[in-house]
Amino acid sequence: MSYDDVEIEDMEWNEELQAYTYPCPCGDLFQITKEELRLGEEIARCPSCSLFITVVYNLEDFADGSDRNRRLQPSKQQTVAVA
Amino acid sequence: MENGKHHAGGEERRNGVISATAIHSFLSHVFYLRMVDAVAPSHHPLHVERDGGWLAGRPAPRVRQRLGGARSAIHASIPHPVAGPVNVNRATWGRDPPRRQRWAPDAWSLGAPEKKRGAHSLQVVAFILCCLAFKSEPIFVRRDEGKMAVEEARRVEEEEEVEQRAWSWGAGTDGQLGTSGLRDELIPQPVSLPSVSLLSCGGAHVIALSSDGTVFTWGRGSSGQLGQGNIVNHCVIPKAVAFPEGFRITSASAGWSHSGFVSDCGRLFTCGDGTFGQLGLGDFSSQCSPIEVSYFASKHVAQIACGMRHSLVLLKGEIQNQVYGFGTCKRGQIGTVDVRTKSVNLPLVIDGFENTEIVSISANGDHSAALSDDGNVYNWGRGFRGSPDAYIPGRLDTALPIKQVALGWNHALMLTDGGEALMLGEHICGFSSDPTKMGSVNFPDGRKGVVLGRVATLNGVKVVDIAAGSEHSVLVTEDGSVKTWGWGEHGQLGLGDSGDHVLPQVLILDQDVANDQVKCKVYCGSGFSFAIKTRNIPM
């Protein structure tokens, strides 16, 4: 059973993982790549445990592989200020 | 627990301890080491771990330290810097002081004058000889003071040492267990910690306040949440966090990937992931060192609670605007905000507590909660399964006064004044209290259908502490027993396997024969848990 339904806009783009992520209750991150989204996959899995979530998104935003989905990428992965 | 309770029970009757009072009296003269702040014990003239201590079975690292002045004496056999204790503000345990004393002993908030010190080689020899003579049995002495007045009990407690042992279990691949490893642990592992007055566990990191006010962090630091001034993926052992000169941290909270710290003078510092404004610094950047939240510079912050992507702040001495929130607000986590707004990076007042004094706040996942001085629980944010999100704090109609709240991601635990554990919502693996289910409850604000029940299988034994992970729960009963239930895939139940349990299961930490003399506190991060047992040792 899907742990949760999460809108794509609530997921964070992780540059290192090249995937959209969302916190998993085990401490790791649910992950789904742009390619998976483009193929219509809606399950984001946690690499550490058996849980998965259902990603709610518009397939058209990813289907053509264009930059239309750029708006879905919040300005995340900002540089962390080092004092 | 009453303050004096730790002392009741008469003299220790362990084998090999003959005339314990006399031995103790003797040892109290030879035992003390001079502890210079933050000097590793290995530099000490005396560094002796005596096995077979007060907790038989699995030996856990032990910190013994004397309550007292700023540079008190200490017995330590741990690999980390340890400093002597000074006053520790206990406001973080979540209750107003007059009521708190009844159930959360202020054993760490003492400031008794120091007695003797000194570490002479003769004393060391005497100590070793003495240990040999008595088969290295622990020499723990109890005083019969059942008839002592409360004041007298407190005076005696001020002259005591405390001894702590800590264990961790569950998800550990980010180093959050503090065991120097990067793997999950299915059974409780002994952990070397500085003497801890407060622990807060987040998504995969931990904040500990040591008794002398030093802040330690470990675990995942990929967003700067450890506050150590740099990005570290895994910090496997506790490291100290630097704060501006003159600020003494007395309260802290670990969220999913951010951290908050409150100083004794009511200043607030945050660090870690700021993507959703959850640092309250007016922007969406992340920080790897604690930065003061200037919004509260002229106010007195009492507590911070960090959730997944939001933070709550409780102010001291305010009637109208007691609770603030910042961070993501999409599900009502910080109260009512314009529906078009998804996150807020400056503190906003959360309304709904008029004519009520809030004494503690909680945040986890997308949930928020506050506890009032009259024992009412207010809840807002994401709805528990079966109920809608709430954008206004709603008072939960439990009919029983509540003294502690612990939030998970889909459930909440509440501890009643009478020592009953209640559960709201449910774990991923189901609800725990079928036999005594209280049925669904309604909120006065119209929300309906949230499942509330008494936690089952406690057989009337009172509960003294509760903690909630994202999908698991831990409690401590008055007889010192620790029980866990919920999701167990990463070993977060500590039962030796990765199975789930709907009903609370007894967790084996040790074979301690005198659990009633020990105060146990439990803490949960998302998929891991800590237990800390503290014992007062009369001088």
Coordinates of C-alpha atoms in Angstrom, one line a residue:
Chain A
M1 CA 0.0 0.0 0.0
S2 CA 1.2 3.4 -0.9
Y3 CA 2.4 5.2 2.2
D4 CA 1.2 8.6 1.0
D5 CA 0.1 10.6 -2.0
V6 CA 2.5 13.4 -2.6
E7 CA 2.2 16.2 -5.2
I8 CA 5.2 16.7 -7.4
E9 CA 5.4 20.3 -6.2
D10 CA 6.0 19.1 -2.7
M11 CA 8.9 17.0 -3.8
E12 CA 12.4 18.5 -3.8
W13 CA 14.8 18.2 -6.7
N14 CA 18.0 16.6 -5.5
E15 CA 20.9 17.5 -7.8
E16 CA 23.2 14.8 -6.4
L17 CA 20.6 12.0 -6.8
Q18 CA 19.2 13.5 -10.0
A19 CA 15.8 12.7 -8.6
Y20 CA 12.8 14.3 -7.0
T21 CA 12.7 13.3 -3.4
Y22 CA 10.4 13.4 -0.4
P23 CA 11.1 12.4 3.2
C24 CA 10.5 8.7 4.1
P25 CA 9.6 7.9 7.7
C26 CA 12.6 5.6 7.9
G27 CA 14.9 8.6 7.6
D28 CA 15.9 8.1 4.0
L29 CA 14.2 9.7 0.9
F30 CA 11.6 8.5 -1.5
Q31 CA 13.0 9.1 -5.0
I32 CA 11.8 9.3 -8.6
T33 CA 13.8 10.4 -11.6
K34 CA 12.6 12.6 -14.4
E35 CA 12.9 9.7 -16.8
E36 CA 10.6 7.7 -14.7
L37 CA 8.1 10.5 -14.6
R38 CA 8.4 10.9 -18.4
L39 CA 7.5 7.2 -18.7
G40 CA 4.4 7.7 -16.6
E41 CA 5.8 6.0 -13.5
E42 CA 4.0 7.4 -10.4
I43 CA 5.6 5.3 -7.7
A44 CA 8.6 6.9 -5.8
R45 CA 10.5 4.3 -3.8
C46 CA 12.8 4.5 -0.8
P47 CA 16.1 2.8 -1.4
S48 CA 16.4 1.8 2.2
C49 CA 13.0 0.3 3.0
S50 CA 9.9 -1.3 1.6
L51 CA 7.8 1.9 1.6
F52 CA 6.8 3.8 -1.5
I53 CA 4.6 6.8 -2.2
T54 CA 2.3 7.8 -5.1
V55 CA 3.5 10.9 -6.9
V56 CA 0.7 13.1 -8.2
Y57 CA 1.7 15.0 -11.3
N58 CA 0.7 15.9 -14.8
L59 CA 2.3 13.6 -17.3
E60 CA 2.3 16.4 -19.9
D61 CA 4.7 18.4 -17.8
F62 CA 7.4 15.7 -18.3
A63 CA 6.3 13.8 -21.4
D64 CA 8.2 15.8 -24.1
G65 CA 11.4 16.0 -22.0
S66 CA 11.4 19.8 -22.6
D67 CA 12.0 22.4 -19.9
R68 CA 8.3 22.8 -19.2
N69 CA 8.9 21.0 -16.0
R70 CA 11.4 23.6 -14.9
R71 CA 8.7 25.5 -13.1
L72 CA 8.2 22.5 -11.0
Q73 CA 11.8 22.7 -9.8
P74 CA 11.7 25.1 -6.9
S75 CA 15.0 26.9 -6.4
K76 CA 16.1 24.0 -4.3
Q77 CA 19.6 22.8 -3.7
Q78 CA 20.8 26.2 -2.8
T79 CA 24.2 26.6 -1.5
V80 CA 24.4 26.1 2.2
A81 CA 25.9 29.1 3.9
V82 CA 29.1 28.2 5.7
A83 CA 29.7 30.5 8.6
Chain B
M1 CA 7.8 10.9 40.3
E2 CA 8.5 12.6 43.6
N3 CA 12.0 13.9 44.0
G4 CA 12.5 11.8 47.1
K5 CA 11.5 8.6 45.4
H6 CA 15.0 7.8 44.1
H7 CA 16.2 7.5 47.6
A8 CA 13.6 5.2 49.0
G9 CA 14.1 1.6 49.5
G10 CA 16.7 1.2 52.2
E11 CA 20.3 0.2 51.8
E12 CA 21.6 -1.6 48.8
R13 CA 21.8 -5.3 49.3
R14 CA 24.1 -6.5 46.5
N15 CA 26.4 -9.4 47.1
G16 CA 29.8 -8.3 48.1
V17 CA 28.8 -5.0 49.4
I18 CA 29.3 -5.2 53.1
S19 CA 28.5 -2.3 55.3
A20 CA 27.8 -0.3 52.2
T21 CA 27.5 3.0 54.0
A22 CA 30.9 2.7 55.6
I23 CA 32.5 1.8 52.3
H24 CA 30.8 4.6 50.5
S25 CA 31.9 7.0 53.2
F26 CA 35.4 5.9 52.7
L27 CA 35.3 6.0 48.9
S28 CA 33.7 9.3 48.9
H29 CA 37.0 10.6 50.2
V30 CA 39.1 8.9 47.6
F31 CA 36.9 8.9 44.6
Y32 CA 37.0 12.4 43.3
L33 CA 38.9 13.5 40.3
R34 CA 39.5 16.9 39.3
M35 CA 37.8 17.4 36.0
V36 CA 39.0 20.2 33.8
D37 CA 36.4 21.2 31.3
A38 CA 36.4 19.2 28.1
V39 CA 39.5 17.1 29.0
A40 CA 39.4 13.6 27.7
P41 CA 39.2 11.1 30.5
S42 CA 42.2 9.3 29.1
H43 CA 44.3 12.1 30.4
H44 CA 43.0 11.5 33.8
P45 CA 45.1 9.9 36.5
L46 CA 42.1 7.7 37.1
H47 CA 40.3 6.0 34.3
V48 CA 38.7 2.9 35.6
E49 CA 35.6 1.2 34.3
R50 CA 34.2 -1.2 36.8
D51 CA 32.3 -4.0 35.1
G52 CA 29.1 -5.5 36.6
G53 CA 27.8 -2.1 37.4
W54 CA 24.4 -1.2 38.5
L55 CA 22.9 -2.6 35.3
A56 CA 23.8 -6.2 35.0
G57 CA 23.8 -7.8 31.6
R58 CA 24.7 -5.6 28.7
P59 CA 27.2 -3.2 29.9
A60 CA 26.5 0.3 28.6
P61 CA 28.9 3.1 28.8
R62 CA 28.5 4.9 32.0
V63 CA 28.9 8.5 32.9
R64 CA 28.9 9.3 36.6
Q65 CA 29.1 12.9 37.5
R66 CA 28.5 14.9 40.5
L67 CA 25.8 17.4 40.7
G68 CA 27.2 20.7 41.8
G69 CA 29.3 23.6 40.9
A70 CA 30.7 24.7 37.6
R71 CA 33.7 22.4 37.8
S72 CA 32.4 19.4 39.6
A73 CA 34.2 16.2 40.1
I74 CA 33.4 13.4 37.7
H75 CA 33.9 9.8 37.2
A76 CA 34.1 9.0 33.5
S77 CA 35.0 6.2 31.3
I78 CA 33.9 7.4 28.0
P79 CA 35.8 8.4 25.0
H80 CA 34.4 11.8 24.6
P81 CA 35.1 15.1 26.3
V82 CA 33.0 15.5 29.4
A83 CA 32.7 18.5 31.4
G84 CA 31.3 19.1 34.8
P85 CA 27.6 20.0 35.2
V86 CA 26.2 23.3 36.0
N87 CA 22.6 24.5 36.1
V88 CA 20.4 23.1 33.4
N89 CA 17.2 24.7 32.6
R90 CA 14.5 22.1 32.7
A91 CA 11.9 24.1 30.9
T92 CA 12.3 22.0 27.9
W93 CA 10.6 19.0 29.4
G94 CA 7.4 20.5 28.5
R95 CA 5.6 21.7 31.6
D96 CA 5.3 24.8 33.7
P97 CA 7.6 24.5 36.6
P98 CA 5.0 24.2 39.4
R99 CA 3.4 21.2 37.8
R100 CA 6.4 19.8 36.2
Q101 CA 8.1 19.0 39.5
R102 CA 5.5 16.4 40.3
W103 CA 6.2 14.1 37.4
A104 CA 9.5 15.2 35.9
P105 CA 12.1 15.4 38.7
D106 CA 14.5 18.3 38.3
A107 CA 17.3 16.0 39.1
W108 CA 19.6 17.8 36.7
S109 CA 18.7 21.3 37.6
L110 CA 20.7 21.5 40.7
G111 CA 23.4 23.8 41.7
A112 CA 24.8 22.6 45.0
P113 CA 28.2 23.8 46.1
E114 CA 31.0 21.5 45.5
K115 CA 32.6 19.4 48.2
K116 CA 36.0 17.9 48.1
R117 CA 38.1 17.4 45.1
G118 CA 41.5 16.1 44.3
A119 CA 43.2 13.3 42.5
H120 CA 46.2 11.9 44.3
S121 CA 48.0 8.8 43.4
L122 CA 47.5 7.4 46.9
Q123 CA 43.8 7.8 46.5
V124 CA 43.9 6.0 43.2
V125 CA 45.8 3.1 44.8
A126 CA 43.3 3.1 47.7
F127 CA 40.4 3.0 45.3
I128 CA 41.8 0.1 43.3
L129 CA 42.6 -1.9 46.5
C130 CA 39.2 -1.2 47.7
C131 CA 37.6 -2.5 44.5
L132 CA 39.7 -5.6 44.6
A133 CA 38.8 -6.2 48.2
F134 CA 35.2 -6.2 47.4
K135 CA 35.3 -8.1 44.2
S136 CA 34.9 -5.1 42.1
E137 CA 31.3 -5.0 43.0
P138 CA 29.6 -1.7 42.4
I139 CA 29.4 0.3 45.6
F140 CA 26.1 2.1 45.4
V141 CA 24.6 3.1 48.6
R142 CA 21.1 4.1 49.3
R143 CA 19.8 5.9 52.3
D144 CA 16.6 5.2 54.0
E145 CA 14.9 8.5 54.0
G146 CA 11.3 7.5 53.6
K147 CA 10.3 9.9 56.3
M148 CA 12.3 12.8 55.0
A149 CA 10.6 16.0 54.3
V150 CA 10.6 17.1 50.7
E151 CA 13.1 19.8 51.4
E152 CA 15.4 17.5 53.1
A153 CA 15.2 15.0 50.2
R154 CA 16.0 17.8 47.8
R155 CA 19.0 18.9 49.9
V156 CA 20.3 15.4 49.9
E157 CA 19.8 15.0 46.2
E158 CA 21.9 18.1 45.6
E159 CA 24.7 16.2 47.1
E160 CA 24.4 13.3 44.9
E161 CA 26.1 12.0 41.8
V162 CA 24.2 11.0 38.8
E163 CA 25.1 8.0 36.7
Q164 CA 23.8 7.7 33.1
R165 CA 23.6 4.9 30.6
A166 CA 22.4 5.3 27.1
W167 CA 21.3 3.0 24.3
S168 CA 20.2 3.5 20.7
W169 CA 18.6 1.2 18.1
G170 CA 16.9 1.4 14.7
A171 CA 17.9 3.1 11.5
G172 CA 21.6 4.0 11.6
T173 CA 22.9 4.4 8.1
D174 CA 23.5 8.1 8.7
G175 CA 25.4 7.6 12.0
Q176 CA 22.4 8.8 14.0
L177 CA 22.7 6.1 16.5
G178 CA 26.0 7.5 17.8
T179 CA 27.5 4.1 17.9
S180 CA 30.4 4.9 15.5
G181 CA 28.7 2.7 12.9
L182 CA 26.7 3.3 9.8
R183 CA 24.2 0.4 10.0
D184 CA 20.8 -0.4 11.4
E185 CA 20.8 -1.9 14.8
L186 CA 18.0 -4.4 15.7
I187 CA 18.7 -4.4 19.4
P188 CA 19.6 -1.6 21.7
Q189 CA 23.3 -0.7 21.5
P190 CA 25.2 1.0 24.3
V191 CA 26.2 4.5 23.4
S192 CA 28.9 6.7 24.8
L193 CA 27.3 10.1 25.4
P194 CA 28.3 13.0 27.5
S195 CA 26.0 13.3 30.5
V196 CA 22.8 14.4 28.8
S197 CA 20.1 16.7 30.1
L198 CA 18.1 16.8 26.9
L199 CA 18.1 14.8 23.7
S200 CA 16.2 15.6 20.6
C201 CA 16.1 13.2 17.6
G202 CA 15.2 14.4 14.1
G203 CA 15.0 12.7 10.7
A204 CA 18.5 11.3 10.9
H205 CA 20.3 13.5 13.3
V206 CA 20.4 14.0 17.0
I207 CA 21.0 17.0 19.3
A208 CA 22.1 16.4 22.9
L209 CA 22.5 19.1 25.6
S210 CA 25.1 18.0 28.1
S211 CA 24.7 18.8 31.7
D212 CA 27.2 21.6 31.5
G213 CA 25.4 23.3 28.7
T214 CA 27.5 22.1 25.8
V215 CA 25.5 21.2 22.7
F216 CA 26.5 18.0 20.8
T217 CA 25.2 16.8 17.4
W218 CA 25.7 13.7 15.3
G219 CA 24.0 11.9 12.4
R220 CA 23.2 13.2 9.0
G221 CA 24.5 16.7 8.3
S222 CA 23.9 17.0 4.6
S223 CA 21.8 20.2 5.0
G224 CA 23.9 21.8 7.8
Q225 CA 21.5 20.6 10.5
L226 CA 24.4 19.5 12.7
G227 CA 25.4 23.2 13.1
Q228 CA 29.1 22.2 13.0
G229 CA 30.0 24.9 10.5
N230 CA 30.3 22.5 7.5
I231 CA 28.4 20.0 5.5
V232 CA 28.9 16.5 6.7
N233 CA 27.1 13.5 5.2
H234 CA 27.6 11.3 8.3
C235 CA 28.9 12.3 11.6
V236 CA 29.1 9.1 13.6
I237 CA 30.1 10.5 17.0
P238 CA 28.9 13.4 19.0
K239 CA 30.6 16.7 18.2
A240 CA 30.3 20.0 20.0
V241 CA 28.4 22.9 18.3
A242 CA 29.8 26.4 18.7
F243 CA 27.5 29.3 19.7
P244 CA 28.3 32.9 20.1
E245 CA 30.1 33.8 23.3
G246 CA 27.8 34.2 26.2
F247 CA 24.9 32.1 25.0
R248 CA 24.1 29.1 27.0
I249 CA 21.7 26.7 25.2
T250 CA 19.0 25.2 27.4
S251 CA 16.6 23.8 24.9
A252 CA 16.8 22.3 21.4
S253 CA 14.7 20.5 18.8
A254 CA 15.7 18.4 15.8
G255 CA 13.4 18.4 12.8
W256 CA 13.6 16.4 9.6
S257 CA 16.7 18.3 8.3
H258 CA 16.9 21.4 10.5
S259 CA 17.6 22.2 14.1
G260 CA 16.6 24.9 16.6
F261 CA 18.3 25.9 19.8
V262 CA 17.1 28.2 22.6
S263 CA 19.4 30.0 25.0
D264 CA 18.8 30.6 28.7
C265 CA 18.1 34.2 27.9
G266 CA 15.4 33.3 25.4
R267 CA 17.3 33.8 22.2
L268 CA 16.6 31.4 19.3
F269 CA 19.1 30.0 16.9
T270 CA 18.4 27.8 13.9
C271 CA 20.5 25.9 11.3
G272 CA 20.1 23.3 8.6
D273 CA 17.7 23.1 5.7
G274 CA 16.0 26.5 5.1
T275 CA 14.3 25.6 1.7
F276 CA 10.9 26.0 3.1
G277 CA 11.6 29.0 5.4
Q278 CA 11.8 26.7 8.4
L279 CA 14.8 28.5 9.8
G280 CA 12.7 31.7 10.3
L281 CA 15.6 33.9 9.1
G282 CA 13.7 35.7 6.4
D283 CA 15.0 33.8 3.4
F284 CA 15.0 30.3 2.0
S285 CA 18.7 29.6 2.3
S286 CA 20.3 26.8 4.4
Q287 CA 22.8 27.4 7.2
C288 CA 25.5 25.1 8.6
S289 CA 26.1 27.1 11.8
P290 CA 23.4 28.2 14.2
I291 CA 22.1 31.7 13.3
E292 CA 20.2 33.8 15.6
V293 CA 16.6 34.4 14.6
S294 CA 16.5 38.2 14.9
Y295 CA 12.7 38.3 14.9
F296 CA 12.7 37.2 18.5
A297 CA 15.7 39.3 19.6
S298 CA 13.4 41.4 21.8
K299 CA 11.3 38.5 23.0
H300 CA 11.9 35.6 25.3
V301 CA 11.7 32.3 23.5
A302 CA 10.9 29.4 25.8
Q303 CA 10.9 26.5 23.4
I304 CA 11.2 25.6 19.7
A305 CA 9.7 22.5 18.1
C306 CA 10.9 21.4 14.6
G307 CA 8.8 19.3 12.3
M308 CA 9.4 18.0 8.8
R309 CA 9.4 21.4 7.1
H310 CA 8.1 23.8 9.7
S311 CA 9.0 25.1 13.1
L312 CA 7.0 26.3 16.1
V313 CA 8.1 28.7 18.8
L314 CA 6.7 29.2 22.2
L315 CA 7.3 32.5 23.9
K316 CA 7.6 33.0 27.6
G317 CA 5.5 35.5 29.5
E318 CA 3.2 36.3 26.6
I319 CA -0.5 36.0 26.9
Q320 CA -1.8 37.1 23.5
N321 CA 0.9 35.9 21.1
Q322 CA 2.4 32.9 22.7
V323 CA 2.9 30.6 19.7
Y324 CA 4.6 31.4 16.4
G325 CA 5.2 29.3 13.3
F326 CA 7.3 29.4 10.2
G327 CA 8.2 27.1 7.3
T328 CA 5.8 25.2 5.0
C329 CA 2.2 26.0 5.7
K330 CA 0.4 24.0 3.0
R331 CA -1.4 21.7 5.4
G332 CA -2.0 24.2 8.2
Q333 CA 1.2 23.4 10.1
I334 CA 1.6 27.0 11.1
G335 CA -2.1 27.9 11.3
T336 CA -4.0 30.0 8.9
V337 CA -2.0 31.6 6.1
D338 CA -3.2 32.8 2.7
V339 CA -4.0 29.7 0.7
R340 CA -1.7 30.8 -2.1
T341 CA 1.2 30.9 0.2
K342 CA 3.1 27.6 0.4
S343 CA 5.8 28.6 2.9
V344 CA 6.7 31.4 5.2
N345 CA 10.2 32.4 6.2
L346 CA 9.5 34.8 9.0
P347 CA 7.6 33.9 12.2
L348 CA 3.9 34.3 12.2
V349 CA 1.6 34.3 15.2
I350 CA -0.6 31.2 15.5
D351 CA -4.0 32.2 16.8
G352 CA -6.4 30.1 18.8
F353 CA -5.0 30.1 22.3
E354 CA -6.7 33.1 23.8
N355 CA -7.3 32.8 27.5
T356 CA -5.1 29.8 27.6
E357 CA -1.5 29.5 28.8
I358 CA 0.5 27.2 26.6
V359 CA 3.3 25.3 28.4
S360 CA 4.8 23.2 25.7
I361 CA 4.7 22.7 21.9
S362 CA 5.4 19.8 19.6
A363 CA 6.0 19.3 15.9
N364 CA 6.7 16.3 13.8
G365 CA 5.9 15.4 10.2
D366 CA 3.3 17.9 9.2
H367 CA 1.6 17.9 12.6
S368 CA 1.7 20.6 15.3
A369 CA 0.4 20.5 18.8
A370 CA 0.4 22.6 22.0
L371 CA -0.3 21.6 25.6
S372 CA -2.0 24.1 27.9
D373 CA -1.4 24.5 31.6
D374 CA -4.8 23.0 32.4
G375 CA -3.9 19.8 30.5
N376 CA -5.7 20.5 27.2
V377 CA -4.1 19.4 23.9
Y378 CA -4.5 21.6 20.9
N379 CA -3.7 20.1 17.5
W380 CA -3.4 21.5 14.0
G381 CA -1.7 20.8 10.7
R382 CA -2.1 17.6 8.7
G383 CA -5.1 15.6 9.7
F384 CA -4.5 12.2 11.3
R385 CA -5.9 9.4 9.2
G386 CA -9.6 9.9 8.8
S387 CA -9.6 13.6 9.5
P388 CA -9.0 16.7 7.3
D389 CA -6.1 19.1 7.7
A390 CA -6.7 21.8 10.4
Y391 CA -5.7 25.4 9.8
I392 CA -6.7 26.5 13.3
P393 CA -5.6 24.9 16.5
G394 CA -8.4 22.7 17.8
R395 CA -8.7 21.5 21.4
L396 CA -8.8 17.7 21.5
D397 CA -11.6 16.5 23.7
T398 CA -9.9 13.7 25.6
A399 CA -11.8 14.3 28.9
L400 CA -8.6 13.5 30.7
P401 CA -5.9 16.1 31.6
I402 CA -2.8 15.5 29.5
K403 CA 0.7 16.2 30.7
Q404 CA 2.9 15.1 27.7
V405 CA 2.4 15.0 24.0
A406 CA 4.5 13.2 21.4
L407 CA 3.8 13.5 17.7
G408 CA 4.6 11.0 14.9
W409 CA 3.8 11.4 11.2
N410 CA 0.4 9.7 11.4
H411 CA -0.2 9.3 15.1
A412 CA 0.2 11.1 18.4
L413 CA 0.8 9.8 21.9
M414 CA -0.5 11.6 24.9
L415 CA 0.3 10.9 28.6
T416 CA -2.5 11.7 31.0
D417 CA -2.0 13.1 34.5
G418 CA -3.1 9.7 35.8
G419 CA -0.3 7.9 33.9
E420 CA -2.4 6.5 31.0
A421 CA -1.0 6.5 27.5
L422 CA -3.5 7.5 24.8
M423 CA -2.9 7.2 21.1
L424 CA -4.5 9.4 18.4
G425 CA -4.4 8.2 14.8
E426 CA -2.5 5.0 13.9
H427 CA 0.9 3.6 12.9
I428 CA 1.4 2.4 9.4
C429 CA 0.8 -1.1 10.8
G430 CA -2.4 -0.4 12.6
F431 CA -3.9 0.8 15.8
S432 CA -2.7 -0.5 19.1
S433 CA -5.6 -0.5 21.5
D434 CA -8.5 -2.6 20.2
P435 CA -9.4 -4.1 23.5
T436 CA -9.9 -0.8 25.3
K437 CA -10.6 1.5 22.4
M438 CA -12.2 4.7 23.5
G439 CA -13.7 5.2 20.0
S440 CA -13.3 8.1 17.7
V441 CA -13.3 11.6 19.1
N442 CA -14.4 14.9 17.8
F443 CA -12.8 18.2 17.9
P444 CA -14.9 21.1 19.2
D445 CA -14.0 22.8 15.9
G446 CA -16.0 20.3 14.0
R447 CA -13.3 17.8 12.9
K448 CA -14.5 14.3 13.4
G449 CA -13.5 10.7 13.3
V450 CA -10.0 10.7 14.7
V451 CA -9.4 7.4 16.4
L452 CA -8.4 7.8 20.0
G453 CA -7.7 5.0 22.3
R454 CA -5.8 3.8 25.4
V455 CA -2.6 2.0 24.6
A456 CA -3.3 -1.6 25.3
T457 CA -1.5 -4.3 27.3
L458 CA -0.3 -2.1 30.1
N459 CA -2.5 -3.8 32.6
G460 CA -3.0 -0.7 34.7
V461 CA 0.7 -0.1 35.1
K462 CA 1.3 3.7 34.9
V463 CA 3.3 5.2 32.2
V464 CA 5.9 7.8 33.0
D465 CA 7.4 8.8 29.6
I466 CA 6.4 8.6 26.0
A467 CA 8.1 9.2 22.7
A468 CA 7.0 8.9 19.1
G469 CA 9.0 8.2 16.0
S470 CA 7.5 8.7 12.5
E471 CA 5.8 5.3 12.6
H472 CA 6.8 3.8 15.9
S473 CA 6.3 4.5 19.6
V474 CA 8.2 4.0 22.8
L475 CA 7.0 4.3 26.4
V476 CA 8.4 3.8 29.9
T477 CA 6.2 2.4 32.7
E478 CA 6.6 3.3 36.4
D479 CA 8.3 0.0 37.1
G480 CA 11.1 1.1 34.7
S481 CA 10.1 -1.2 31.8
V482 CA 10.5 0.2 28.3
K483 CA 7.9 -0.9 25.7
T484 CA 8.0 -0.4 21.9
W485 CA 5.4 -0.9 19.2
G486 CA 4.6 0.2 15.6
W487 CA 6.7 -0.1 12.5
G488 CA 9.9 -2.1 12.9
E489 CA 11.5 -2.5 9.5
H490 CA 14.7 -0.9 10.6
G491 CA 14.9 -2.4 14.0
Q492 CA 13.4 0.8 15.6
L493 CA 11.5 -1.4 18.0
G494 CA 14.8 -2.9 19.3
L495 CA 13.3 -6.3 19.5
G496 CA 15.9 -8.1 17.5
D497 CA 14.0 -8.4 14.3
S498 CA 12.5 -6.1 11.7
G499 CA 8.9 -7.0 12.3
D500 CA 6.0 -4.7 13.1
H501 CA 4.0 -4.8 16.3
V502 CA 0.5 -3.5 16.9
L503 CA 0.8 -4.0 20.6
P504 CA 3.5 -2.7 23.0
Q505 CA 6.4 -5.2 23.5
V506 CA 8.8 -5.3 26.4
L507 CA 12.2 -4.1 25.3
I508 CA 15.2 -5.6 27.0
L509 CA 17.8 -2.9 27.8
D510 CA 19.4 -4.6 30.8
Q511 CA 18.6 -6.9 33.7
D512 CA 18.6 -4.1 36.1
V513 CA 17.2 -5.4 39.4
A514 CA 16.4 -2.0 40.8
N515 CA 14.5 -0.3 38.0
D516 CA 12.4 1.6 40.4
Q517 CA 15.5 3.5 41.5
V518 CA 16.3 4.5 38.0
K519 CA 14.8 7.3 35.9
C520 CA 14.4 6.3 32.3
K521 CA 13.7 8.7 29.4
V522 CA 13.1 7.7 25.8
Y523 CA 13.5 9.7 22.6
C524 CA 12.6 8.9 19.0
G525 CA 13.9 10.1 15.7
S526 CA 12.1 9.2 12.5
G527 CA 13.3 5.5 12.4
F528 CA 15.4 5.2 15.5
S529 CA 15.2 5.5 19.2
F530 CA 17.3 6.3 22.3
A531 CA 16.8 5.4 25.9
I532 CA 18.8 7.1 28.7
K533 CA 18.7 5.7 32.3
T534 CA 19.8 8.0 35.0
R535 CA 20.5 7.0 38.6
N536 CA 21.3 9.2 41.5
I537 CA 24.0 8.0 43.7
P538 CA 24.0 9.5 47.2
M539 CA 27.3 10.8 48.3

